[in-house]
PDB file of C-alpha atoms in Angstrom:
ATOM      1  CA  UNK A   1     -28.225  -6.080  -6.150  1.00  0.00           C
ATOM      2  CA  UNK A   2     -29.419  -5.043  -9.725  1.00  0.00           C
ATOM      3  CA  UNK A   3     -26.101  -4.872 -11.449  1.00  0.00           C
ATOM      4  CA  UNK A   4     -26.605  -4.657 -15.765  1.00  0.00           C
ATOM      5  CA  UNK A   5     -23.018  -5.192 -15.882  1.00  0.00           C
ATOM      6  CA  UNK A   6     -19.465  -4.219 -14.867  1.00  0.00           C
ATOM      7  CA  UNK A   7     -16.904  -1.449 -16.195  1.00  0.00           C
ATOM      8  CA  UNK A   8     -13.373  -2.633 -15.230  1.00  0.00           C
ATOM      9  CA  UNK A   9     -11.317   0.938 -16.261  1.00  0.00           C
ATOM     10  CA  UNK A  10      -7.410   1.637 -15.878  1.00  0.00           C
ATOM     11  CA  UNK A  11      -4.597   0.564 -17.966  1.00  0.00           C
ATOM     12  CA  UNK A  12      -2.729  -1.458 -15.116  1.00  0.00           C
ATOM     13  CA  UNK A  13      -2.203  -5.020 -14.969  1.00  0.00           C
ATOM     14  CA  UNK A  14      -3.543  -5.912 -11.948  1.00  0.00           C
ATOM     15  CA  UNK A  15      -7.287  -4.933 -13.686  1.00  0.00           C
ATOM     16  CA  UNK A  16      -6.570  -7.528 -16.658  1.00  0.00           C
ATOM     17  CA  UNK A  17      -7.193  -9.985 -14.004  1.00  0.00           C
ATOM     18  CA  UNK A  18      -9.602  -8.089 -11.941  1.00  0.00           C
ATOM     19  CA  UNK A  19     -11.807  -8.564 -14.892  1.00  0.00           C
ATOM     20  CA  UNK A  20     -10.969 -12.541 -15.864  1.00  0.00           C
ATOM     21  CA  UNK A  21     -11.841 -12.836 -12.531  1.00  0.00           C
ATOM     22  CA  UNK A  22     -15.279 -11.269 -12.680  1.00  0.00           C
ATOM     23  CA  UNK A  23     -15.969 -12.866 -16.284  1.00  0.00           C
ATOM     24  CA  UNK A  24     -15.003 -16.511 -14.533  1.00  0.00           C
ATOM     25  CA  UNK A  25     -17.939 -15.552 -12.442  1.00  0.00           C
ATOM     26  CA  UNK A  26     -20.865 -14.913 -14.941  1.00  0.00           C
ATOM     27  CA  UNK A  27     -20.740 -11.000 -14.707  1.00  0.00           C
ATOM     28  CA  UNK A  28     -20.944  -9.456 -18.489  1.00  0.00           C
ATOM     29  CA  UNK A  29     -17.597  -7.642 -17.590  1.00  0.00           C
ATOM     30  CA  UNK A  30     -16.049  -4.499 -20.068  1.00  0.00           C
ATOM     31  CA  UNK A  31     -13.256  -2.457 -20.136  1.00  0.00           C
ATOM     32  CA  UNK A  32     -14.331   0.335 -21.975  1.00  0.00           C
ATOM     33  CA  UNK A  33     -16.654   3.531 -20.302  1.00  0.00           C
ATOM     34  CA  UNK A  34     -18.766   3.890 -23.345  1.00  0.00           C
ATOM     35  CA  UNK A  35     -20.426   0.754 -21.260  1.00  0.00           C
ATOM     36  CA  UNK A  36     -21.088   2.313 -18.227  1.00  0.00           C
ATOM     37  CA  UNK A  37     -25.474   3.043 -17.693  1.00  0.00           C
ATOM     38  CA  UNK A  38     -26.745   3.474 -14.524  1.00  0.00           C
ATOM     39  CA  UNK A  39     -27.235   0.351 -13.627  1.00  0.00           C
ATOM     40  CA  UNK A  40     -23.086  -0.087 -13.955  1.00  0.00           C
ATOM     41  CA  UNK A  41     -21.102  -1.427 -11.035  1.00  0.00           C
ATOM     42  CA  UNK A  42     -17.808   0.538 -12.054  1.00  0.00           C
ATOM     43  CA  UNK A  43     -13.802  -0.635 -11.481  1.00  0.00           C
ATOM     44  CA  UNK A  44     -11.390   1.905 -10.957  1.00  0.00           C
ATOM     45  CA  UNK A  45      -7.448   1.090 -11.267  1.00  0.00           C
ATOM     46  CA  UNK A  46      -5.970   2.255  -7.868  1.00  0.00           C
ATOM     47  CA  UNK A  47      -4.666   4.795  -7.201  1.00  0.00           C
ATOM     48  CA  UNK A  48      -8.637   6.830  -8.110  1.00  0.00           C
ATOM     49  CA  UNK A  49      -6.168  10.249  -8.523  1.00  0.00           C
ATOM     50  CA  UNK A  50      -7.310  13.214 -10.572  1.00  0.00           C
ATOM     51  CA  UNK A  51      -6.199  11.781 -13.764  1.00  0.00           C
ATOM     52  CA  UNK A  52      -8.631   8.774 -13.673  1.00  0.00           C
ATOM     53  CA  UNK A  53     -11.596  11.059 -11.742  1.00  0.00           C
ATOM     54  CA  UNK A  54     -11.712  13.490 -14.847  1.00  0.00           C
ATOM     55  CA  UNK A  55     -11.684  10.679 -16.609  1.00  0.00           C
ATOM     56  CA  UNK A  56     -14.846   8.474 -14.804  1.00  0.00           C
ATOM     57  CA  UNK A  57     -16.745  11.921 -14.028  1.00  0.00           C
ATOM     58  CA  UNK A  58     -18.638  12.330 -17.301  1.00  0.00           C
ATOM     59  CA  UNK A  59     -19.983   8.305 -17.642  1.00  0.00           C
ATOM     60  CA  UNK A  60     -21.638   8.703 -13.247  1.00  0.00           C
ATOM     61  CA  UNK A  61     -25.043   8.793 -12.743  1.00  0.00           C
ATOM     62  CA  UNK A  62     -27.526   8.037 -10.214  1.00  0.00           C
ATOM     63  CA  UNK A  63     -27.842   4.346  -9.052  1.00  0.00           C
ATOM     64  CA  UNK A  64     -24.186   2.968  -9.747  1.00  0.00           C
ATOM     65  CA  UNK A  65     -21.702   1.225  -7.211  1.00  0.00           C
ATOM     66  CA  UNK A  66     -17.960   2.421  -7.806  1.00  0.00           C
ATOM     67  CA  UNK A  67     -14.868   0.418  -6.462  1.00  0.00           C
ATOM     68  CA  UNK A  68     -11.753   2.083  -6.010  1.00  0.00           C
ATOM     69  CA  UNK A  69      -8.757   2.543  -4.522  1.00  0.00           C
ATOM     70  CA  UNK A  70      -6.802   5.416  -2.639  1.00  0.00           C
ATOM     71  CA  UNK A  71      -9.991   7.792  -3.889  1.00  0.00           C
ATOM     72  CA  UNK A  72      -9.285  11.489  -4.985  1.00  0.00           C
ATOM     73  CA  UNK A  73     -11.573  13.883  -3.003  1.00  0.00           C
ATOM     74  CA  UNK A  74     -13.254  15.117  -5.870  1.00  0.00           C
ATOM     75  CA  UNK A  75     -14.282  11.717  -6.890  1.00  0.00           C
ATOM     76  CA  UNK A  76     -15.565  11.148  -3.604  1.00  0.00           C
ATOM     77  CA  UNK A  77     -17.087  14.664  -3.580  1.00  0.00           C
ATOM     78  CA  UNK A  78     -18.749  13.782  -6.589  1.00  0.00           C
ATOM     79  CA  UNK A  79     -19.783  10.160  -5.488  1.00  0.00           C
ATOM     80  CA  UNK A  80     -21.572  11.814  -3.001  1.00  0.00           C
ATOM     81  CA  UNK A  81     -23.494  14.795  -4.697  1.00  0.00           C
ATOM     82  CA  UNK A  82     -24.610  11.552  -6.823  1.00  0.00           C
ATOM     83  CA  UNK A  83     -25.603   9.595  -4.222  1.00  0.00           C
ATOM     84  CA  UNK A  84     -23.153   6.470  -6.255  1.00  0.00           C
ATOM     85  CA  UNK A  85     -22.442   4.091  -3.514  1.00  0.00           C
ATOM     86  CA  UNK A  86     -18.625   4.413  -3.870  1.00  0.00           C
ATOM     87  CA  UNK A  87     -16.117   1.630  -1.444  1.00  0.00           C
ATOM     88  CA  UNK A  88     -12.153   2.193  -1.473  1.00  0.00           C
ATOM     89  CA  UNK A  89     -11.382  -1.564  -1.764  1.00  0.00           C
ATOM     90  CA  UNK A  90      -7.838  -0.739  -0.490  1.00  0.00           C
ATOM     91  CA  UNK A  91      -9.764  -0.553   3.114  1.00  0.00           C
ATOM     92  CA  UNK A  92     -11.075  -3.853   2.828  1.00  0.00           C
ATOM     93  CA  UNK A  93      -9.392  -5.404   5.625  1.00  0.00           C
ATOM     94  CA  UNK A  94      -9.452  -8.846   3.801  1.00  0.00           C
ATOM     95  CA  UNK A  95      -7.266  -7.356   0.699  1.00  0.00           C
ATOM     96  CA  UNK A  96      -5.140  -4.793   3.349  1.00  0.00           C
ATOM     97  CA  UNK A  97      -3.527  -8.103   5.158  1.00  0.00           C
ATOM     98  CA  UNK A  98      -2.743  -9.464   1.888  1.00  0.00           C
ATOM     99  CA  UNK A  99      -1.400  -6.662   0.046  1.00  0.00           C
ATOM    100  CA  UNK A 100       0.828  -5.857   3.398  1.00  0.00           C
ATOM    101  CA  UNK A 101       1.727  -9.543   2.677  1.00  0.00           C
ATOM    102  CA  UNK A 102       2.773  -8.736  -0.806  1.00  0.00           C
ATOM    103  CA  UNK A 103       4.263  -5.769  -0.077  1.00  0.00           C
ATOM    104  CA  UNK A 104       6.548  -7.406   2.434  1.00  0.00           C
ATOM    105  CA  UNK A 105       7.122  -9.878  -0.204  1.00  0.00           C
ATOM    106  CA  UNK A 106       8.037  -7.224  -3.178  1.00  0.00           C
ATOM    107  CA  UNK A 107      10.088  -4.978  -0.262  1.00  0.00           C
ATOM    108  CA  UNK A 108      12.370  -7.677   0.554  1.00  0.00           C
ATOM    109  CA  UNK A 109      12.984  -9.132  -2.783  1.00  0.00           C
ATOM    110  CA  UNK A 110      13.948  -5.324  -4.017  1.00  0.00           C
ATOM    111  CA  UNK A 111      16.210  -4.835  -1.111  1.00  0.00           C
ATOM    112  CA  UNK A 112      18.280  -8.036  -1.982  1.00  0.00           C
ATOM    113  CA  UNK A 113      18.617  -7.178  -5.235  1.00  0.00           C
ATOM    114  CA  UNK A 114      20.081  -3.673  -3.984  1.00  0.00           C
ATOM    115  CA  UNK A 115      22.793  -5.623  -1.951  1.00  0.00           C
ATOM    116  CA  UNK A 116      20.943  -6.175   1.346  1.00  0.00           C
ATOM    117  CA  UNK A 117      22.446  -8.888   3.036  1.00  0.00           C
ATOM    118  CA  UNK A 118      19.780  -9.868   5.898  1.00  0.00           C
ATOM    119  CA  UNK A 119      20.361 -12.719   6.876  1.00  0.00           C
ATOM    120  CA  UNK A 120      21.738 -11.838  10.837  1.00  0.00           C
ATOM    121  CA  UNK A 121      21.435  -8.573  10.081  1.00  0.00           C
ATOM    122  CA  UNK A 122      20.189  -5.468  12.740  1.00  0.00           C
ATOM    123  CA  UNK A 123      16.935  -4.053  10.788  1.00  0.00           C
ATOM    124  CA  UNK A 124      14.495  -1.498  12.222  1.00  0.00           C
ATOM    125  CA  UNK A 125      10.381  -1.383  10.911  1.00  0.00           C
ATOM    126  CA  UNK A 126       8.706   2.003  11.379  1.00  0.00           C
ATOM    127  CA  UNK A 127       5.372   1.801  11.569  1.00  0.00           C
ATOM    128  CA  UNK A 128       3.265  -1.252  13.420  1.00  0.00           C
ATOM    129  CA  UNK A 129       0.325  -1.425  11.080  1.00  0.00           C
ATOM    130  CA  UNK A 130      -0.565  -3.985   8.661  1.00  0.00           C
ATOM    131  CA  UNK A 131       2.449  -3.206   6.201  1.00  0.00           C
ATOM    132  CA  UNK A 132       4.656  -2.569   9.037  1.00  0.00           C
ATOM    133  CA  UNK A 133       3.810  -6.005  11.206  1.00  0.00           C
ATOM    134  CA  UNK A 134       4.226  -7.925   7.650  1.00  0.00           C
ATOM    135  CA  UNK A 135       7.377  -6.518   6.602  1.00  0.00           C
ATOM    136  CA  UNK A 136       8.610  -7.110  10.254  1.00  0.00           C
ATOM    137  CA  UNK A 137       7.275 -11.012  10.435  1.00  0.00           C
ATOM    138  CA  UNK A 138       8.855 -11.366   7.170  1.00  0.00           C
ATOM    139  CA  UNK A 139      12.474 -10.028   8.028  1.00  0.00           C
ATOM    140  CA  UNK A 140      12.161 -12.414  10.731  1.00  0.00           C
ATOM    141  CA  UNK A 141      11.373 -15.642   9.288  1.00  0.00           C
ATOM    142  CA  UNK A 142      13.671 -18.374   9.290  1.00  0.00           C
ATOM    143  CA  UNK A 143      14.513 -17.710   5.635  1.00  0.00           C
ATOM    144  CA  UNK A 144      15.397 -14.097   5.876  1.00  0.00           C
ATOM    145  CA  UNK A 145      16.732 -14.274   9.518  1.00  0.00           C
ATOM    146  CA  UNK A 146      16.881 -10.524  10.271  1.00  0.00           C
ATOM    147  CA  UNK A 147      16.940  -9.153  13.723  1.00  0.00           C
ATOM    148  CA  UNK A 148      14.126  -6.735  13.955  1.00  0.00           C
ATOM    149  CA  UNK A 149      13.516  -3.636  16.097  1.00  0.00           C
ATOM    150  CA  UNK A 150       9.730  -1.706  15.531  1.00  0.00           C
ATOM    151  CA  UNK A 151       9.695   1.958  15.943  1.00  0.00           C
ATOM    152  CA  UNK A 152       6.496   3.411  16.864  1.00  0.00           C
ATOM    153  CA  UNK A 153       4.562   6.654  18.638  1.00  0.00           C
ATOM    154  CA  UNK A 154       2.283   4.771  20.659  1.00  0.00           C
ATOM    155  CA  UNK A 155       3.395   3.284  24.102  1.00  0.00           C
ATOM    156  CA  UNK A 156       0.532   0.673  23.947  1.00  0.00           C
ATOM    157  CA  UNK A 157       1.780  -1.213  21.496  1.00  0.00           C
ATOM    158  CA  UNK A 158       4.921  -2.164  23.582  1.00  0.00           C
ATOM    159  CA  UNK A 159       3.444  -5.444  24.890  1.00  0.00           C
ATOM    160  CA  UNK A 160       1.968  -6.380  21.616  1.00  0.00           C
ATOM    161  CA  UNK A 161       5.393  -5.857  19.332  1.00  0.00           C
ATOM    162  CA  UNK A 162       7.479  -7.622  22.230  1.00  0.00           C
ATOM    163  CA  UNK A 163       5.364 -10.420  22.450  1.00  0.00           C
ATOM    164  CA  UNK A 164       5.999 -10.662  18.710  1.00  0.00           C
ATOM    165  CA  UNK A 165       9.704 -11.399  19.516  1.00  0.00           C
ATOM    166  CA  UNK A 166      10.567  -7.671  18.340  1.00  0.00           C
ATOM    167  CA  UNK A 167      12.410  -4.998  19.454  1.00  0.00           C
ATOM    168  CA  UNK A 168      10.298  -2.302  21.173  1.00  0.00           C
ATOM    169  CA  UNK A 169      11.939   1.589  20.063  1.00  0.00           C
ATOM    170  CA  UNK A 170       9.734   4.543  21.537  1.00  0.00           C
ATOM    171  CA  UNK A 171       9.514   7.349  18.446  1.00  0.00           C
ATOM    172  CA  UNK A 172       8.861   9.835  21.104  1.00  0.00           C
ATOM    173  CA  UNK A 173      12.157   8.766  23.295  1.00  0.00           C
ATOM    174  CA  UNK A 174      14.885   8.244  20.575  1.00  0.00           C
ATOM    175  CA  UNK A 175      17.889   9.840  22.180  1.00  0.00           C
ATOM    176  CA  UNK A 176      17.893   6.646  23.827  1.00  0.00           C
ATOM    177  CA  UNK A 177      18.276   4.533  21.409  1.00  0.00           C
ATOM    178  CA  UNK A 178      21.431   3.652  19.308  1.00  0.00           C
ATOM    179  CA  UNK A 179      20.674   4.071  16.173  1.00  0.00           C
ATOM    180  CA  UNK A 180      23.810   3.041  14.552  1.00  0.00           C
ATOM    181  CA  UNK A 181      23.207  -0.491  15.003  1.00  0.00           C
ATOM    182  CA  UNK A 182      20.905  -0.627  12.570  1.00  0.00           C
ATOM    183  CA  UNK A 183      22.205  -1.700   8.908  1.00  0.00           C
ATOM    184  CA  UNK A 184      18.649  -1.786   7.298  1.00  0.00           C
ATOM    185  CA  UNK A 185      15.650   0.780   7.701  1.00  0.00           C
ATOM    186  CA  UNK A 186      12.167  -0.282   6.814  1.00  0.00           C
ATOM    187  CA  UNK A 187      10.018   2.814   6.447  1.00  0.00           C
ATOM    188  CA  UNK A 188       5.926   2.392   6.497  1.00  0.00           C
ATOM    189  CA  UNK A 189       4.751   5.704   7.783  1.00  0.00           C
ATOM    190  CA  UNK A 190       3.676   8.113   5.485  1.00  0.00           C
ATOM    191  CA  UNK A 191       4.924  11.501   6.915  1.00  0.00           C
ATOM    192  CA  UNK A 192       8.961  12.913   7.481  1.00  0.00           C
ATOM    193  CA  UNK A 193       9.928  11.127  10.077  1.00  0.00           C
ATOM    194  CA  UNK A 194      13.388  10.472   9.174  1.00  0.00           C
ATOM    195  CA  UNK A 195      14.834  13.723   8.377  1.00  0.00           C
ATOM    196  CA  UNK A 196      18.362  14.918   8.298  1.00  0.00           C
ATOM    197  CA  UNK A 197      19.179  15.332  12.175  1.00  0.00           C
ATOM    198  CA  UNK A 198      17.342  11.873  12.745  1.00  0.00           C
ATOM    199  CA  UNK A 199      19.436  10.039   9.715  1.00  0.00           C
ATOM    200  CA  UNK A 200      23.003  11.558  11.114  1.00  0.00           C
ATOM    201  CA  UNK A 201      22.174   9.716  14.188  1.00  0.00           C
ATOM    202  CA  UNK A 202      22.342   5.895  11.514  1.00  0.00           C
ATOM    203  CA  UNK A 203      25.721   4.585  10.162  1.00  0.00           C
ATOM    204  CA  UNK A 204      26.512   5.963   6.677  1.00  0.00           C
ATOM    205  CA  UNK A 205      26.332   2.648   5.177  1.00  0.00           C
ATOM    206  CA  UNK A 206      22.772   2.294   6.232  1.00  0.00           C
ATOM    207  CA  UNK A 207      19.908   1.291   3.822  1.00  0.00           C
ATOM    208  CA  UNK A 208      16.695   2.849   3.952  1.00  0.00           C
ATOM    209  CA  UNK A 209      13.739   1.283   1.990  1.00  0.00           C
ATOM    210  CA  UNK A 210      10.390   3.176   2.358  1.00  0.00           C
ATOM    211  CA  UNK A 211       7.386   2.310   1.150  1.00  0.00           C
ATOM    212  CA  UNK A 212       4.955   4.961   2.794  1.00  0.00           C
ATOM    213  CA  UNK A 213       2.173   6.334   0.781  1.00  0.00           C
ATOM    214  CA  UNK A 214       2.711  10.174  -0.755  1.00  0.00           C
ATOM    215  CA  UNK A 215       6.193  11.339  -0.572  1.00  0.00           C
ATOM    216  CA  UNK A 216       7.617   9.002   1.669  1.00  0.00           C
ATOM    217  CA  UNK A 217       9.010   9.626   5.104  1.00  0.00           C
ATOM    218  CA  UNK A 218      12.560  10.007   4.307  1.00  0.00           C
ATOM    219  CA  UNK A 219      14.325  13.087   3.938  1.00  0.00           C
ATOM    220  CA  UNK A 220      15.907  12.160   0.368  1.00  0.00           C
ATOM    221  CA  UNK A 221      17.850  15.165  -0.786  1.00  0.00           C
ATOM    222  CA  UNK A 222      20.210  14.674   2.407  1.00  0.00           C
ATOM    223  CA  UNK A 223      20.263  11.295   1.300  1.00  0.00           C
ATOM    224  CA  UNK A 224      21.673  12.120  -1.928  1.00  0.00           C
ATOM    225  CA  UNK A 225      23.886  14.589  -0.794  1.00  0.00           C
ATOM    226  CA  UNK A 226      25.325  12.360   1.626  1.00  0.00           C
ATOM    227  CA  UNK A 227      25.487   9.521  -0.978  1.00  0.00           C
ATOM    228  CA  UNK A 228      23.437   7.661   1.552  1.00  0.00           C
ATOM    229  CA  UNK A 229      21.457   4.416  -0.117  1.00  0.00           C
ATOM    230  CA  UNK A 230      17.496   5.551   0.444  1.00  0.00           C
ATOM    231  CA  UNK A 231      15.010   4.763  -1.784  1.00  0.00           C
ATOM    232  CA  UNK A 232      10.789   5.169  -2.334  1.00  0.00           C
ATOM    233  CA  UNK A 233       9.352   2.043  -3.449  1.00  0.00           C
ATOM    234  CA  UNK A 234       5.660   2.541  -3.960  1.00  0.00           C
ATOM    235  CA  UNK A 235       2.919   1.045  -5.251  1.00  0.00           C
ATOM    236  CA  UNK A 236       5.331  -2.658  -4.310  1.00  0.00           C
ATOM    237  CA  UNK A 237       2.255  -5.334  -5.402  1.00  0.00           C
ATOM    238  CA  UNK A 238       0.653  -3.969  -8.415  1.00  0.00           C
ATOM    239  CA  UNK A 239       4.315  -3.447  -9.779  1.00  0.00           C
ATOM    240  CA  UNK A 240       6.099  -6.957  -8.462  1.00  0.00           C
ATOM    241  CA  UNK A 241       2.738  -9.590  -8.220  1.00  0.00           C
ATOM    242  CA  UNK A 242      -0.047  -7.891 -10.068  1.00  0.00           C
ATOM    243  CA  UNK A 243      -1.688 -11.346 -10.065  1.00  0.00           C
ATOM    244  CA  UNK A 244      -1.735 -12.061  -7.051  1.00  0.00           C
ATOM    245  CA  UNK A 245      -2.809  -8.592  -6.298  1.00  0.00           C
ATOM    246  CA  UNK A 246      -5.775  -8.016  -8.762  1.00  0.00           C
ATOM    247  CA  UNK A 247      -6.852 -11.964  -7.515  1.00  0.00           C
ATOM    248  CA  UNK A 248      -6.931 -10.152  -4.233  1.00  0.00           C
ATOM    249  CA  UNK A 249      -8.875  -7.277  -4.988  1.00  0.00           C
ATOM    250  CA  UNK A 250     -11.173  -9.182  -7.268  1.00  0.00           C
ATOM    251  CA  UNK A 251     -11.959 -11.427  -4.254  1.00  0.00           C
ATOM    252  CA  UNK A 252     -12.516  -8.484  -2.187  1.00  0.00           C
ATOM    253  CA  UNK A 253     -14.850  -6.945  -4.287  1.00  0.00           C
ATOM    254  CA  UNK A 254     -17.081 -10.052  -4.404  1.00  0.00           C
ATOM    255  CA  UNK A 255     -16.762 -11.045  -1.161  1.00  0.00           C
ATOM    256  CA  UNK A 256     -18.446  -7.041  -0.513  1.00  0.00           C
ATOM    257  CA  UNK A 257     -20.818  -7.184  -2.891  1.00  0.00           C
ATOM    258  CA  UNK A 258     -22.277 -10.336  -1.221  1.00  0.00           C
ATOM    259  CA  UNK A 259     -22.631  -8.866   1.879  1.00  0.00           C
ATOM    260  CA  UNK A 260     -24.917  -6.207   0.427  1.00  0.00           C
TER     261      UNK A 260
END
């Protein structure tokens, strides 16, 4: 791969060590766009939103690689009319199971700081995928010592989540389910799943912590109305373990770019 150099761009502090990491490695590595030639491999701060795509669109051209995360569609609209070889890094699979990891990490510390007390505790995951199976295997572990039901849509997933040592709860079926059990709600899906009819069904003193992408998947203004605790978290290891995180997605992005 004929790479003249590499454009690390976005004022977060995960990139600061993105581009150590990348200097470490021999790469002539800047953080400026007034860099960027065709030959660039470029470095976009995650989220790629329309901010940052105005931003990168005037310094593409022809022949450049771009790694980003969570992509705006214009960028990769424009990526494309291009032909730049653009990857969203936060599909990696190697950096999604560690950023679930940190995420699980950064969700658990911020709900014992809001007065969680898990240890024995009743706590329900929504979501099975890889934020929702970390934040579930970390409630779990010896340390933490939370009792943990998973709430999903698909049926299939029964045997896998049980075999886990969790609680299976059937999203389509959940007039079976007691609900009010539950002290702590871990939301990972990124759609309104827990609106108001589906929250009267939980104690009042439950917690809900959500860390789905967009809006969320809590219906907050009942929340607030019903001085029930709920609260969006996103965004958990850039803001928490930006380290760890841009060592991650560093690693990923070298680990890619040798398999090209």
């Amino acid at each position: 791969m004929n790479i003249s150099n590499i454009c690390v761009i976005g004022e977060d502090k995960r990139m600061d060590y993105v581009a150590s990491k990348l200097y470490t490695l021999g790469y002539d590595v800047y953080r400026e766009e007034k860099y960027i030639n065709n030959k660039s491999l470029i470095v976009l701060a995650p989220p790629a939103n329309e901010k940052m795509t105005r931003r990168i669109i005037p310094y593409l051209e022809f022949g450049q690689i771009l790694y980003a995360g969570a992509l705006s569609n214009r960028l990769i609209h424009q990526c494309e009319l291009m032909q730049i070889e653009y990857v969203d890094y936060l599909k990696i699979d190697e950096l999604t199971e560690k950023n679930a990891y940190l995420t699980a990490k950064g969700i658990i510390k911020y709900a014992i700081k809001s007065g969680a007390v898990l240890n024995n505790s009743k706590s329900l995951v929504a979501g099975y995928g890889f934020c929702g199976k970390a934040i579930a295997n970390a409630l779990s572990d010896e340390k933490t010592g939370a009792n943990v039901d998973v709430m999903v849509r698909r049926k299939e997933l029964k045997g896998i989540i049980e075999d886990a040592d969790f609680g299976f709860v059937d999203m389509n079926n959940k007039d079976c389910i007691d609900f009010e059990k539950y002290s702590y709600v871990f939301n990972t899906i990124p759609s309104l799943i827990f609106n108001d009819e589906f929250i009267k069904r939980f104690s009042k003193n439950v917690m809900f912590f959500d860390i789905a992408s967009k809006d969320g998947g809590i219906d907050y203004s009942y929340c607030n109305e019903n001085n029930i605790f709920a609260e969006l978290i996103p965004q958990i290891p850039g803001k928490e373990f930006p380290y760890e995180a841009g060592m991650a997605i560093a690693e990923a992005i070298i680990n890619d770019i040798n398999l090209k």
